[in-house]
XYZ file of C-alpha atoms in Angstrom:
561
model
C 6.488 51.440 9.043
C 6.853 50.558 5.463
C 4.548 47.733 5.922
C 1.794 46.824 8.132
C 1.814 44.435 10.857
C -0.953 42.859 12.582
C -0.488 44.737 15.646
C -1.230 48.037 14.328
C -0.842 48.239 10.683
C -2.747 48.010 7.612
C -1.081 46.623 4.517
C 2.002 44.499 4.222
C 5.700 44.698 4.542
C 8.646 43.778 2.513
C 9.162 40.149 2.535
C 11.292 37.196 2.066
C 11.756 36.571 -1.602
C 11.877 33.072 -2.992
C 14.017 33.290 -6.095
C 12.345 30.396 -7.838
C 12.807 30.172 -11.556
C 13.773 27.527 -14.023
C 17.211 25.926 -13.984
C 19.887 28.447 -14.879
C 22.888 27.867 -17.101
C 23.605 25.044 -19.470
C 25.013 21.683 -18.513
C 28.755 21.817 -18.283
C 28.886 25.595 -18.167
C 31.229 27.124 -15.606
C 29.286 27.990 -12.451
C 28.510 31.668 -11.958
C 29.966 32.659 -8.603
C 29.534 35.796 -6.547
C 32.360 37.278 -4.511
C 30.525 36.580 -1.256
C 28.236 33.777 -0.133
C 24.507 34.482 -0.058
C 22.262 33.033 2.637
C 19.062 31.182 1.721
C 16.197 29.435 3.448
C 15.343 26.165 1.708
C 12.121 24.193 2.234
C 11.936 20.491 1.396
C 9.002 18.836 -0.345
C 6.512 16.822 1.705
C 7.728 13.360 2.638
C 11.376 14.060 1.828
C 13.859 12.982 4.500
C 16.333 15.459 5.921
C 19.192 13.474 4.458
C 17.684 13.530 0.973
C 17.063 17.260 1.260
C 20.676 17.910 2.284
C 21.905 15.869 -0.659
C 19.724 17.900 -3.016
C 20.948 21.176 -1.515
C 24.561 20.064 -1.916
C 23.936 19.019 -5.508
C 22.512 22.453 -6.226
C 25.703 24.077 -4.936
C 24.697 24.985 -1.397
C 26.159 24.356 2.039
C 23.822 23.637 4.937
C 24.754 25.787 7.951
C 21.586 25.290 9.981
C 18.592 22.970 9.888
C 15.187 22.337 11.403
C 14.453 18.722 10.570
C 11.072 18.883 12.301
C 9.634 20.956 9.476
C 12.067 20.290 6.637
C 13.675 23.739 6.610
C 17.365 24.490 6.065
C 19.649 27.505 6.351
C 22.003 27.428 3.390
C 24.849 29.504 2.010
C 26.064 29.474 -1.575
C 28.298 31.528 -3.838
C 26.458 30.318 -6.916
C 24.348 33.085 -8.431
C 22.029 30.433 -9.857
C 21.625 28.474 -6.626
C 17.948 29.330 -6.150
C 17.080 28.159 -9.646
C 19.101 24.961 -9.255
C 17.502 24.230 -5.892
C 14.029 24.659 -7.345
C 14.889 22.210 -10.096
C 15.644 19.551 -7.471
C 12.546 17.375 -6.999
C 13.280 16.990 -3.274
C 12.956 20.737 -2.661
C 10.080 23.218 -2.926
C 12.451 26.113 -3.403
C 15.167 28.348 -2.034
C 14.703 31.855 -0.775
C 17.315 34.501 -0.374
C 16.925 35.689 3.202
C 14.796 38.803 3.039
C 12.079 39.903 5.424
C 8.692 38.190 5.151
C 6.825 39.756 8.009
C 6.694 43.012 9.868
C 5.813 44.203 13.322
C 4.576 47.761 13.616
C 7.604 49.459 15.088
C 7.180 52.528 12.923
C 3.478 52.168 12.210
C 1.574 55.373 12.697
C -1.396 54.409 10.531
C -3.275 52.164 12.965
C -1.270 51.340 16.066
C -0.194 54.946 16.661
C -3.203 56.685 15.133
C -3.419 58.868 18.243
C -0.120 60.536 17.367
C -1.727 62.140 14.324
C -3.891 64.345 16.536
C -3.559 66.205 19.794
C -5.169 63.436 21.834
C -5.914 63.685 25.512
C -6.040 60.765 27.902
C -9.843 60.559 27.952
C -11.697 59.407 31.033
C -12.174 55.660 30.719
C -11.671 54.136 34.152
C -11.950 50.635 35.546
C -12.201 51.265 39.254
C -13.082 47.671 40.017
C -9.938 46.452 38.282
C -7.428 48.664 40.036
C -4.695 46.637 41.662
C -1.683 48.579 40.405
C -1.336 52.365 40.099
C -2.202 52.564 36.396
C -4.849 49.849 36.308
C -7.644 52.415 36.353
C -6.699 53.125 32.730
C -7.032 49.463 31.705
C -10.656 49.359 30.572
C -9.866 46.111 28.778
C -9.295 44.256 32.058
C -12.744 45.208 33.277
C -14.425 44.419 29.939
C -13.195 40.824 30.018
C -13.626 40.596 33.822
C -9.962 39.838 34.400
C -10.142 41.898 37.581
C -12.713 39.504 39.005
C -11.044 36.403 37.527
C -7.785 36.925 39.400
C -9.597 36.544 42.702
C -10.225 32.948 41.576
C -7.189 32.375 39.389
C -4.380 34.886 38.783
C -2.282 32.494 36.737
C 0.145 29.762 37.720
C 3.914 30.068 37.425
C 3.859 26.600 35.918
C 2.076 27.971 32.833
C 4.407 29.507 30.266
C 3.306 32.049 27.649
C 5.575 32.657 24.679
C 5.633 36.121 23.125
C 6.676 35.524 19.508
C 7.528 39.085 18.619
C 10.275 41.731 18.519
C 11.616 40.921 21.975
C 10.720 41.581 25.606
C 12.201 44.274 27.846
C 12.709 42.371 31.085
C 14.116 45.443 32.837
C 10.572 46.730 33.289
C 9.611 46.049 36.942
C 6.219 44.741 35.799
C 7.789 42.097 33.548
C 10.928 41.157 35.469
C 9.153 39.086 38.172
C 7.433 36.854 35.613
C 10.200 36.629 33.005
C 11.958 33.310 32.404
C 15.468 33.972 31.177
C 16.151 30.232 31.165
C 13.416 29.431 28.673
C 13.664 32.584 26.545
C 15.419 32.509 23.182
C 16.408 34.930 20.442
C 16.062 33.335 17.015
C 16.684 36.519 14.996
C 20.314 37.574 14.592
C 20.725 41.282 13.827
C 21.283 42.029 10.155
C 23.385 45.159 9.698
C 21.783 46.148 6.394
C 18.304 46.461 7.936
C 18.900 46.644 11.711
C 21.905 48.943 11.782
C 25.170 48.302 13.650
C 25.123 45.337 15.999
C 24.939 46.241 19.677
C 26.755 43.082 20.802
C 29.455 40.784 19.479
C 27.956 38.101 17.291
C 24.924 40.326 16.547
C 22.580 38.196 18.672
C 20.899 40.497 21.185
C 20.615 39.015 24.674
C 17.183 37.852 25.763
C 15.288 40.309 27.903
C 15.741 43.194 25.469
C 13.448 44.748 22.877
C 14.587 47.411 20.428
C 11.186 47.511 18.724
C 8.760 47.840 21.636
C 5.900 45.850 20.169
C 6.711 42.603 21.964
C 7.077 44.370 25.314
C 3.630 45.948 24.952
C 2.097 42.559 24.121
C 3.850 40.892 27.057
C 2.512 43.428 29.555
C -1.076 42.858 28.514
C -0.645 39.112 28.912
C 1.198 38.915 32.183
C 2.454 42.118 33.816
C 2.830 41.354 37.518
C 0.268 42.599 40.041
C 2.983 44.004 42.273
C 1.872 47.494 43.238
C 3.745 49.102 40.356
C 2.632 50.261 36.908
C -0.012 47.988 35.392
C -1.108 44.383 35.814
C -1.836 41.909 33.047
C -4.720 39.565 32.318
C -2.787 36.674 33.887
C -0.372 38.356 36.309
C 0.887 35.098 37.817
C 2.053 33.218 34.706
C 5.582 32.888 33.356
C 6.518 35.007 30.333
C 8.906 33.631 27.714
C 10.534 35.731 25.022
C 10.535 34.072 21.600
C 12.253 36.716 19.496
C 11.400 36.002 15.886
C 11.547 39.553 14.569
C 14.458 41.799 13.699
C 15.204 45.010 15.612
C 13.906 46.875 12.575
C 10.563 45.112 12.833
C 10.979 42.677 9.960
C 10.262 38.989 10.325
C 11.986 36.154 8.459
C 10.503 32.748 7.806
C 13.339 30.816 9.438
C 13.350 32.540 12.880
C 9.550 32.354 13.099
C 9.463 28.651 12.250
C 12.337 27.926 14.620
C 10.540 29.795 17.406
C 7.368 27.759 16.902
C 9.126 24.406 16.880
C 11.159 25.411 19.936
C 7.931 26.317 21.719
C 6.697 22.791 21.114
C 9.940 21.177 22.227
C 10.293 23.367 25.336
C 6.765 22.802 26.569
C 5.517 26.373 26.147
C 1.792 26.364 26.883
C 0.518 29.395 24.948
C 2.109 31.406 22.125
C 0.871 34.822 21.010
C 1.516 35.852 17.390
C 0.885 39.424 16.300
C 2.392 39.521 12.824
C 1.735 38.097 9.383
C 3.836 36.690 6.600
C 4.925 38.760 3.614
C 5.731 39.828 0.914
C 2.233 38.647 0.037
C -0.839 39.916 1.860
C -2.334 36.566 0.842
C -0.103 33.582 0.093
C -1.689 31.595 -2.742
C -0.883 28.188 -4.175
C -1.559 29.078 -7.811
C -2.787 32.619 -8.373
C -2.882 33.181 -12.160
C -1.805 36.796 -11.595
C 1.537 35.529 -10.257
C 4.510 34.138 -12.117
C 5.606 30.543 -11.652
C 8.463 31.773 -9.458
C 6.067 33.781 -7.296
C 3.712 30.824 -6.971
C 6.583 28.592 -5.852
C 7.644 31.201 -3.309
C 4.190 31.304 -1.757
C 3.869 27.527 -1.695
C 7.078 27.339 0.316
C 5.879 29.972 2.793
C 2.548 28.182 3.203
C 4.196 24.820 3.765
C 6.792 26.113 6.203
C 4.268 27.951 8.354
C 1.658 25.176 8.346
C 4.230 22.566 9.332
C 5.487 24.710 12.205
C 1.991 25.486 13.491
C 0.984 21.822 13.357
C 4.205 20.813 15.097
C 3.661 23.244 17.968
C 0.012 22.245 18.391
C 0.813 18.536 18.487
C 3.202 19.248 21.344
C 0.702 21.083 23.469
C 0.982 24.740 22.419
C -2.208 26.829 22.314
C -1.739 29.251 19.397
C -3.337 32.707 19.467
C -3.083 35.200 16.607
C -4.220 38.694 15.709
C -6.853 38.729 12.967
C -5.315 41.729 11.214
C -5.941 45.417 10.634
C -6.954 45.567 6.982
C -10.700 46.139 7.785
C -11.504 43.128 5.626
C -13.712 40.030 5.715
C -11.049 37.321 5.510
C -13.549 34.899 4.015
C -14.340 37.349 1.210
C -11.007 38.978 0.499
C -10.782 42.055 -1.687
C -8.496 42.244 -4.695
C -4.976 42.497 -3.329
C -3.286 45.604 -4.726
C -0.366 45.744 -2.294
C 1.531 42.551 -3.129
C 4.265 41.727 -3.613
C 5.656 44.574 -1.576
C 9.224 43.572 -2.378
C 10.979 44.737 -4.477
C 9.737 48.300 -4.610
C 7.002 49.065 -7.135
C 6.331 45.359 -7.777
C 2.757 45.383 -6.454
C -0.009 44.489 -8.885
C -3.741 43.778 -8.749
C -4.306 40.179 -7.618
C -7.837 38.776 -7.394
C -7.717 36.471 -4.354
C -9.287 33.002 -4.441
C -10.372 32.305 -0.880
C -10.041 28.527 -1.343
C -6.363 28.635 -2.305
C -4.997 31.704 -0.510
C -4.078 32.233 3.148
C -3.281 35.170 5.422
C -0.657 33.577 7.658
C -0.297 32.750 10.469
C -3.854 33.611 11.546
C -5.430 31.495 8.793
C -3.070 28.635 9.524
C -4.064 25.439 11.366
C -5.009 25.592 15.054
C -4.659 29.376 15.375
C -7.277 31.180 17.500
C -8.046 34.316 15.503
C -8.888 37.446 17.506
C -10.698 40.569 16.304
C -10.516 43.919 18.077
C -13.160 45.930 19.904
C -13.072 49.375 21.500
C -14.293 50.475 24.940
C -17.898 50.553 23.663
C -17.676 46.890 22.657
C -18.056 47.747 18.984
C -15.732 46.215 16.397
C -12.884 48.636 15.785
C -13.004 50.148 12.312
C -9.591 48.759 11.310
C -10.181 45.185 12.540
C -10.506 42.280 10.140
C -13.547 40.056 10.623
C -15.563 37.297 8.945
C -17.328 34.027 9.739
C -14.611 31.891 8.222
C -11.578 32.857 10.291
C -12.728 34.643 13.435
C -12.681 32.798 16.754
C -13.237 35.418 19.464
C -13.052 39.158 20.031
C -11.086 41.075 22.666
C -10.162 44.637 23.652
C -7.668 46.014 21.155
C -8.440 49.710 21.400
C -10.226 52.052 19.033
C -9.061 55.644 19.014
C -12.219 56.850 17.239
C -14.652 55.075 19.567
C -17.271 57.074 21.430
C -18.286 59.322 18.538
C -20.091 62.388 19.831
C -18.759 61.979 23.385
C -15.763 63.551 25.171
C -13.852 60.267 24.975
C -13.801 60.140 21.167
C -10.308 60.355 19.688
C -8.570 60.124 23.041
C -5.607 58.015 24.110
C -7.735 56.346 26.750
C -9.630 54.501 24.013
C -6.451 52.551 23.280
C -4.555 49.913 25.258
C -1.983 50.963 27.854
C 0.873 48.562 28.499
C 4.587 48.223 29.172
C 7.094 49.755 26.741
C 10.904 50.006 26.587
C 12.527 53.217 27.808
C 15.029 53.069 24.955
C 12.325 53.093 22.293
C 10.421 55.938 23.970
C 13.631 57.966 24.064
C 14.198 57.265 20.371
C 10.640 58.425 19.685
C 11.258 61.632 21.627
C 8.575 61.192 24.279
C 11.032 60.537 27.127
C 14.240 62.525 27.614
C 17.761 61.331 28.316
C 17.181 61.657 32.065
C 14.204 59.286 31.883
C 11.516 61.930 32.304
C 8.391 62.187 30.168
C 8.767 65.097 27.748
C 6.260 67.902 28.281
C 3.174 67.493 26.139
C 3.286 63.680 26.302
C 1.897 63.227 29.802
C -1.362 61.764 28.459
C 0.483 59.342 26.168
C 3.414 58.032 28.208
C 3.512 57.148 31.897
C 6.426 56.535 34.255
C 5.935 54.639 37.490
C 8.647 53.618 39.917
C 8.830 50.971 42.612
C 9.698 51.777 46.209
C 13.198 50.589 45.381
C 13.454 53.249 42.680
C 13.199 50.980 39.629
C 11.064 52.714 37.019
C 8.838 51.262 34.342
C 7.409 53.001 31.293
C 4.016 52.590 29.652
C 2.265 53.862 26.524
C -0.916 53.473 24.495
C -1.227 51.409 21.306
C -4.186 49.986 19.404
C -4.646 47.117 16.950
C -5.611 43.488 16.766
C -2.110 42.901 18.145
C -3.388 44.403 21.372
C -6.545 42.252 21.253
C -4.703 38.976 20.749
C -2.727 39.132 24.036
C -5.961 39.679 25.973
C -7.187 36.356 24.565
C -3.796 34.718 25.115
C -3.942 35.831 28.752
C -7.355 34.220 29.207
C -6.049 31.033 27.586
C -3.213 31.050 30.116
C -5.707 31.448 32.969
C -7.688 28.462 31.673
C -4.561 26.314 31.574
C -3.630 27.546 35.066
C -7.041 26.684 36.463
C -7.641 23.346 34.780
C -4.195 22.136 33.735
C -2.629 18.982 35.122
C 0.888 18.359 36.340
C 3.397 17.886 33.530
C 5.552 15.143 34.980
C 7.896 15.151 31.995
C 8.750 18.860 31.629
C 7.507 20.276 34.916
C 4.837 22.868 35.555
C 1.309 22.357 34.270
C -0.056 21.304 30.911
C -3.432 21.278 29.169
C -4.500 20.104 25.747
C -4.728 23.049 23.316
C -8.045 21.697 22.063
C -9.476 21.783 25.595
C -8.152 25.304 26.190
C -9.699 26.454 22.934
C -13.049 24.845 23.718
C -13.218 26.475 27.173
C -12.245 29.859 25.709
C -15.059 29.652 23.155
C -17.818 28.303 25.386
C -17.245 30.922 28.072
C -16.873 33.955 25.793
C -19.591 36.597 26.223
C -21.894 36.125 23.269
C -22.378 39.406 21.445
C -24.909 39.977 18.674
C -24.289 41.783 15.412
C -25.121 45.491 15.352
C -28.426 46.565 13.871
C -28.452 47.166 11.027
C -25.791 44.500 10.435
C -24.011 46.606 7.808
C -21.794 48.763 9.996
C -20.690 52.107 8.582
C -17.802 54.086 10.020
C -18.448 57.235 7.999
C -19.304 59.275 11.092
C -15.920 58.308 12.534
C -14.259 59.710 9.429
C -13.717 56.505 7.452
C -14.621 56.024 3.808
C -16.991 53.363 2.482
C -14.197 50.771 2.161
C -14.408 50.385 5.957
C -18.094 49.373 5.810
C -18.412 45.900 7.340
C -21.265 43.404 7.135
C -21.737 41.333 10.272
C -23.126 37.897 9.400
C -24.355 35.217 11.783
C -26.322 35.092 15.024
C -25.596 35.950 18.614
C -23.916 32.626 19.344
C -21.426 33.060 16.514
C -20.924 35.858 14.014
C -18.300 37.511 11.884
C -17.555 40.446 14.203
C -17.237 38.649 17.539
C -16.918 34.955 16.716
C -17.996 33.025 19.807
C -18.016 36.297 21.734
C -15.767 38.685 23.654
C -13.387 36.664 25.842
C -14.491 36.480 29.485
C -11.731 35.667 31.948
C -14.025 35.249 34.940
C -16.381 32.850 33.184
C -13.402 30.965 31.783
C -12.004 30.136 35.221
C -15.300 29.611 37.067
C -17.191 27.488 34.519
C -16.575 23.762 34.872
C -15.025 21.953 31.942
C -17.262 19.757 29.838
C-alpha cells in the first residue's frame, strides 16, 4: 500500500487535502470557474450554527449537498476554482477541503500486515487446544492468551450488544460472519470513486452492505465476533451482533466525511462498541500550529482535528465504547520522532517536521475516549512494529508478530500471526485462491478453506498488526457489555456506559511488567536500532502493556465496582 494503516502498516497514506490559503481574486473580479463542479468537505468553526455555516458556504460560492449538523461538517460542491480560499476567509468556517483520501487501511500493505509474504513461511506449531470450538480454532493462540475460550463458558456475547466495524467493509457471505451480521443496522458511508477505486460494481457506486473489496474489515470482524458454529474459526465474542460501518474506499483510502458520518451514526443507532483500525492522513501527526507547516497546512490539520474530536465525543456521549489500534510505527507516541513522511500528498511533498507532543495528535487513537491497544506476539512480548508509550496506551492484546520466537522453530512462521475471516474475492485477486475456489498450491499454510455441512465455504488467512490487536480488545469490551449491560428500553438490546466498560476492561487486564532490561532491542530479530523501545512504568501500568493484556475471562467473572 502506498501508505500505512494502523492495521498493518508503517507510515502514512495520501490524504485529504485542505486547500486553505488566503482569499483569492480581487473584489469585483469575474469568478474563476472550472468546467465541472469539485466536491469539498467543509468544517464550521466552534459555536457556529448550521444555518450560519450554510450561509457562509453559499457566500463563498458553494452548494451544500450533504450535511452532518451534529459535528458541523458539510459536503459541498462548487465550480469556483477559488472556493477553498473564499471559504477559509469566512469567519464561520475553519476551512474547505477538496475530497481526497485522509486515511488508509492496509489493503496492499506488505510491510507489516503481510510481512510473512516476504519469506517462505510455514504455518508454525502454535496451538490452543483448550480454545478449540471450531475446526480452525487450534490456530487461534490469541483466544487462549486472553482466555476467551474460558470466558465464553460464562459469557459468549449477547445478540443485544452491537459491535461496529468501522473499516473497509464486511463480507457477510462468510458462514462465520453471516449468523451474527445485522444487515438492518449496517451502513456504507463511502461511495466508490472511479479515479481511485476503479469502475463501480453497482449503479450509483454505493456497494451494498455485506461486501468487502479490501479484506481488512472482514478480518477484523472475524476476530471480534465470528460465530462458534462448528465451521472455520470463532471470535472473542461469538454471540454478539456485528455491524458494518464502511468508512473506507474499496482502494483502502479513508475520507474525513465518511468516517465522521459513521461515528455519528453509531451514536444515533445505539451501537455499543466501535473498532477503528486506521488513522487520519495526509499527516502522520495533525498539529495545530507546527512552524514547519504553511498557514494553509496548519488550517488543514486544525479542521481534521476538530472534525475527528467532535465525532468521537458525539459517539461517546451516546454510549459508544471506542477502541483503536495504537499504530505500527514502532514509536513512543508520547515522545514522537521527527516526522519525515508528511504530508504524503501530493507526491514528494514530505518534509522534516519536528513534532510537539502538546499540540499534535495521531488520530483517531489519540482522540478523546479512544481505548488505545498495542500488539503482542505469542510470547507475550511487544511486537517490534507496535507503537507504545505511557501517554496513549490503554491495554495490550494479541496482534501477531511474525518474528516472535527467535531461535525456535516457530520464528518467522505464519502461525505467529492472527488467523481470521477473509473475502474469497480478495484472495482470488491476490492469487492465493483459484477461480474454482481452491487454495493454490504452496499457500496451504497461509490460506484455509472450510465448508459447512450445507456446502457453504468460508476463507481465512493470517495478518498481523495493531489492527489485529484492537479487535481482540473490542471483543472483550463487547463481552463486558453483554455480561453487565442493562436493558435499553429506548433502542432495544442492552446498553452499558462506555466509561464503565473501559474501567472493567482496565481493572481486569492481566498486569504485565516491563522486560528486563527495560530497553528492548529487536536486533536479533533483524531490526535496526530505530526499533529499540524503552518500556517505562511499573507492573500495574507501563508503556508496553498499559493496564495489561486484556483478559476476557477475568472481565466477565469479576464483579463491577
